[in-house]
Tab-separated table of C-alpha atoms in Angstrom:
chain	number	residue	atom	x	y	z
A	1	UNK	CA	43.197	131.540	-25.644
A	2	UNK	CA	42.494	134.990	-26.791
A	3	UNK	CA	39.050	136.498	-26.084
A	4	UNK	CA	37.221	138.443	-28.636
A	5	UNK	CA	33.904	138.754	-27.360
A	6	UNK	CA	31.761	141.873	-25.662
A	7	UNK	CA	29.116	141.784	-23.582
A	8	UNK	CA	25.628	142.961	-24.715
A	9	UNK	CA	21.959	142.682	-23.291
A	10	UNK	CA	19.657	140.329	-25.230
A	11	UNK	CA	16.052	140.025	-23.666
A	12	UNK	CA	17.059	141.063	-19.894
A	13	UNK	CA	20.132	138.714	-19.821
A	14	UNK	CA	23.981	139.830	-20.641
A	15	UNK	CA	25.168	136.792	-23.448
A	16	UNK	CA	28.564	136.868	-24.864
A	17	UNK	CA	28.623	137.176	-27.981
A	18	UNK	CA	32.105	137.227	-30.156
A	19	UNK	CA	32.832	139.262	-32.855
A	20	UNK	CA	33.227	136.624	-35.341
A	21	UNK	CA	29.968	135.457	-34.213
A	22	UNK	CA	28.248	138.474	-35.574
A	23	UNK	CA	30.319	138.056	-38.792
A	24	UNK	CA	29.079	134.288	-39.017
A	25	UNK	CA	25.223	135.878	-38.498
A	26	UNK	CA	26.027	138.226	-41.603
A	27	UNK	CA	27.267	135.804	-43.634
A	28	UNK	CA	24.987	133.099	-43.125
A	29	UNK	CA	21.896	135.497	-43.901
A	30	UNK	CA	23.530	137.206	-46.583
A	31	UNK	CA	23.972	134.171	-48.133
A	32	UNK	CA	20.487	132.775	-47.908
A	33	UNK	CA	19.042	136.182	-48.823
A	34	UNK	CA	20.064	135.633	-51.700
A	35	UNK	CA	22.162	138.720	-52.795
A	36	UNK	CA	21.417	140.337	-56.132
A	37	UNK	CA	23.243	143.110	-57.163
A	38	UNK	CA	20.877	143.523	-59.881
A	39	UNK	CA	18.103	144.168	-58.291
A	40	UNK	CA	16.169	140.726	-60.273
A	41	UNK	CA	14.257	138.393	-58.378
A	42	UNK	CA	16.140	135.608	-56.968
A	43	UNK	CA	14.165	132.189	-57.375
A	44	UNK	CA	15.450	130.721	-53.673
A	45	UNK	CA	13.932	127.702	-52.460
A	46	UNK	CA	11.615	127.954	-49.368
A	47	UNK	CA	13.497	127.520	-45.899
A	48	UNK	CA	11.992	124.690	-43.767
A	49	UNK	CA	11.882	124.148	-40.178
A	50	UNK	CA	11.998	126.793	-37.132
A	51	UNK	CA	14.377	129.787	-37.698
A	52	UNK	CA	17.655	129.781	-35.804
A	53	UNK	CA	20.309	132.367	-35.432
A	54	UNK	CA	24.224	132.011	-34.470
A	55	UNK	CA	25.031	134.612	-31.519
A	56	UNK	CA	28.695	133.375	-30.927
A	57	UNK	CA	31.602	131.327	-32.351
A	58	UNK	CA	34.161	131.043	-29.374
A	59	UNK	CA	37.509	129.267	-29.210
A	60	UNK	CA	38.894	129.721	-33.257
A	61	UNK	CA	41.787	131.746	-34.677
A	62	UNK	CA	40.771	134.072	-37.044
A	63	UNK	CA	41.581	131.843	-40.491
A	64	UNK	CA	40.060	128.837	-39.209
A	65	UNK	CA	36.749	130.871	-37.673
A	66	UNK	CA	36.248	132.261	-41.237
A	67	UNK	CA	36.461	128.811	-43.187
A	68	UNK	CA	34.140	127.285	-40.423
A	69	UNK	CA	31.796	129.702	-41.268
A	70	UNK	CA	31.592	129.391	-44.492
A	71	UNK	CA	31.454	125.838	-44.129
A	72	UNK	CA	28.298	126.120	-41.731
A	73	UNK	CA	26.974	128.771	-43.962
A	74	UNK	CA	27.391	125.985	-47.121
A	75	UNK	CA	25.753	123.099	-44.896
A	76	UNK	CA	22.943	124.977	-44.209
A	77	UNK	CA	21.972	126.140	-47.540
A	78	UNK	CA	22.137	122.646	-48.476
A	79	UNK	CA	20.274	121.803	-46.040
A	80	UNK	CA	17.600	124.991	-46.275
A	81	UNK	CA	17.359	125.885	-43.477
A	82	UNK	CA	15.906	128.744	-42.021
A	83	UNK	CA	19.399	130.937	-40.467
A	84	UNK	CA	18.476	134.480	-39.742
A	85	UNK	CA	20.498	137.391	-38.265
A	86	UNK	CA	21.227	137.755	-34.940
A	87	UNK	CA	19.148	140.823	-34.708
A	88	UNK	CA	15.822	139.464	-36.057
A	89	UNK	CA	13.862	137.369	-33.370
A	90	UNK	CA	14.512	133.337	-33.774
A	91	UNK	CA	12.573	130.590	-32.258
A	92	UNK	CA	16.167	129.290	-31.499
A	93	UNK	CA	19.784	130.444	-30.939
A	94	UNK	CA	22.863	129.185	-31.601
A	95	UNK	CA	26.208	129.669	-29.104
A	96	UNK	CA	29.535	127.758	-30.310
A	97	UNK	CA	32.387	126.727	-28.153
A	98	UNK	CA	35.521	125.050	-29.992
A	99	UNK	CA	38.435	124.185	-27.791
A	100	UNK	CA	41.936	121.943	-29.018
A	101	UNK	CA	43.544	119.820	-26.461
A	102	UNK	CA	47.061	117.844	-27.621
A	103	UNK	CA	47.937	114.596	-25.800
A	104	UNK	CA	50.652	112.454	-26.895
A	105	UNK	CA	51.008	112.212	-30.504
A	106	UNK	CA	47.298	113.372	-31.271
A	107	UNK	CA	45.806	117.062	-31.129
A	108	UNK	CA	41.699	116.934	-30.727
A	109	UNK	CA	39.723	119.707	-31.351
A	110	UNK	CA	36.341	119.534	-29.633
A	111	UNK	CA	33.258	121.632	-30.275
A	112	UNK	CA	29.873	122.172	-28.552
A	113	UNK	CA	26.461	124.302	-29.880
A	114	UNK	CA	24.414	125.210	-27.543
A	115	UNK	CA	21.036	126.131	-28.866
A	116	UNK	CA	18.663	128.178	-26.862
A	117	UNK	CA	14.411	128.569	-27.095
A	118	UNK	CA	13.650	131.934	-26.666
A	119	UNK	CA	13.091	131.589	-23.204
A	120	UNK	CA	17.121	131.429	-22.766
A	121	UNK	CA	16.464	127.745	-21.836
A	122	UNK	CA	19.404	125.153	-23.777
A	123	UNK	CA	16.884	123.019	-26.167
A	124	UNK	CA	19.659	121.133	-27.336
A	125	UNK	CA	23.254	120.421	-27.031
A	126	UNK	CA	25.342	118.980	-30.202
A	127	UNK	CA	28.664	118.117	-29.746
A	128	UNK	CA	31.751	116.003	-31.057
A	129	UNK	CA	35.715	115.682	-31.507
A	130	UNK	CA	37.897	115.439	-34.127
A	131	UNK	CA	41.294	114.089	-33.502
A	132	UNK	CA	44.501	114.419	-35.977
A	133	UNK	CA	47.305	111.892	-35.207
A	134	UNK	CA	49.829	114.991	-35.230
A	135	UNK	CA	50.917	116.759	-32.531
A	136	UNK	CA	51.910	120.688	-33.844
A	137	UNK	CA	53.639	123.911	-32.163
A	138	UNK	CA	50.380	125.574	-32.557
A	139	UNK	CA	47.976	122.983	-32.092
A	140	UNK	CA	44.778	124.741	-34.224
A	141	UNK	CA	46.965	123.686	-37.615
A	142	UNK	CA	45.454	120.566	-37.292
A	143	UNK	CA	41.845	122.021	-37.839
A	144	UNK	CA	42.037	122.333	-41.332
A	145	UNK	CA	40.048	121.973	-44.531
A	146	UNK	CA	38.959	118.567	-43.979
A	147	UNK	CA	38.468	118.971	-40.066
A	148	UNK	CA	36.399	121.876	-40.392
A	149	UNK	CA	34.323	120.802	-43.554
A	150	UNK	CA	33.371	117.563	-41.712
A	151	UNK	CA	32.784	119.281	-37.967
A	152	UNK	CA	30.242	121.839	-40.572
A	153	UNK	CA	28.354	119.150	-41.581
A	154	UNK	CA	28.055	116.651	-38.708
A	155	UNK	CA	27.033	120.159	-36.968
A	156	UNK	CA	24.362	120.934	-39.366
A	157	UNK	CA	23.018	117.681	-39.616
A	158	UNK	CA	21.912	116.797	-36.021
A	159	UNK	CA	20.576	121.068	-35.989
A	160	UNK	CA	18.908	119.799	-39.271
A	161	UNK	CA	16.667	117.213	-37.671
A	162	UNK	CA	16.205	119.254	-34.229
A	163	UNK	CA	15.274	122.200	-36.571
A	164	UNK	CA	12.544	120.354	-38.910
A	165	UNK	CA	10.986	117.779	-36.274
A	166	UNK	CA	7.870	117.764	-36.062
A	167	UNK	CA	7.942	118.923	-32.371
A	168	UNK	CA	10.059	121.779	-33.321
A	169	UNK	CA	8.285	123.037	-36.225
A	170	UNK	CA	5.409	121.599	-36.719
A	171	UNK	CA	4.126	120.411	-40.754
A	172	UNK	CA	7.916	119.800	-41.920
A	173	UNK	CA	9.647	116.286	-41.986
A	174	UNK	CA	13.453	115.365	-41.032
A	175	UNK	CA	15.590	115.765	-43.688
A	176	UNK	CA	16.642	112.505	-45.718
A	177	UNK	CA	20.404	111.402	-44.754
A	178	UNK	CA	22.162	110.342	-41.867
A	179	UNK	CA	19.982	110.805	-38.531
A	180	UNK	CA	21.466	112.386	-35.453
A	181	UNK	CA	23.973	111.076	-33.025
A	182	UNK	CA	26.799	109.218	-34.744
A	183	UNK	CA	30.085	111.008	-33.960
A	184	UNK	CA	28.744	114.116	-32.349
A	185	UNK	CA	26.282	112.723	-30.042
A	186	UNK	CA	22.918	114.816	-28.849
A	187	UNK	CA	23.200	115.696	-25.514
């Protein structure tokens, strides 16, 4: 696996944080800034739950990192929440870890978010596989389209109802749909 990450000092404690992962940051606030060229107001609705930030996206090739992203980035507009950059303070933070392992006939990619309080403690940990019944030269082909959209959402829907519980952030409700756990359990 190639490693595109630095290392850099976040509240006393060297993190890794990828250069995609920045990217991921920019996009995701970007998005829900709401960019106007114009300069007109943007009617956006109202984010809900405690802010998060993404620090890091490990494991992906390029292509696949950049339609994960904008699959996550999709998910969570959909589901508003509240993704900020990198550089603002968050009450949480986001680390990813995607890894593909090929046995058999079959090629499973597996991924992992940590999320972090600001005290650097893990709050949470989502994670889940995917398995094609292929078996490729370069096993991340199998991540594609499909994979990623539904790792994107089953991602953003367990960080949905961590993000707006009541315990979390307190005055908002879970959002409606599918409650956490299924393939992707909460660790």
């Amino acid at each position: 696996m190639l490693e595109r990450s630095w290392g850099r000092r976040v509240i006393g404690t060297l993190w890794r944080v990828s250069r995609p992962g920045g990217l991921l940051a920019a996009v995701c606030t970007l998005a829900l800034a709401g960019c106007n060229p114009d300069n007109q107001t943007v009617s956006i609705a109202q984010p809900r739950g405690a802010t998060v930030a993404f620090d890091s996206l490990d494991g992906l090739p390029p292509g696949q990192f950049q339609k994960l992203v904008r699959n996550l980035n999709d998910e969570a507009q959909a589901r508003r929440l509240a993704v900020i950059s990198r550089e603002q303070s968050s009450a949480y933070r986001v680390r990813g870890y995607l890894a593909v392992k090929v046995a058999k006939h079959q090629t499973t990619v597996s991924w992992v978010w940590d999320i972090f309080d600001q005290d650097e403690h893990r709050a949470l940990r989502i994670s889940g596989e995917e398995t094609a019944k292929v078996r490729q030269r370069d096993a991340w082909t199998v991540a594609d389209d499909a994979m990623l959209s539904r790792i994107a959402r089953n991602s953003m829907e367990q960080l949905a109802v961590f993000l707006t519980s009541p315990e979390v952030a307190p005055g908002t409700s879970p959002p409606v749909g599918r409650a956490a756990g299924g393939d992707g359990g909460v660790a």
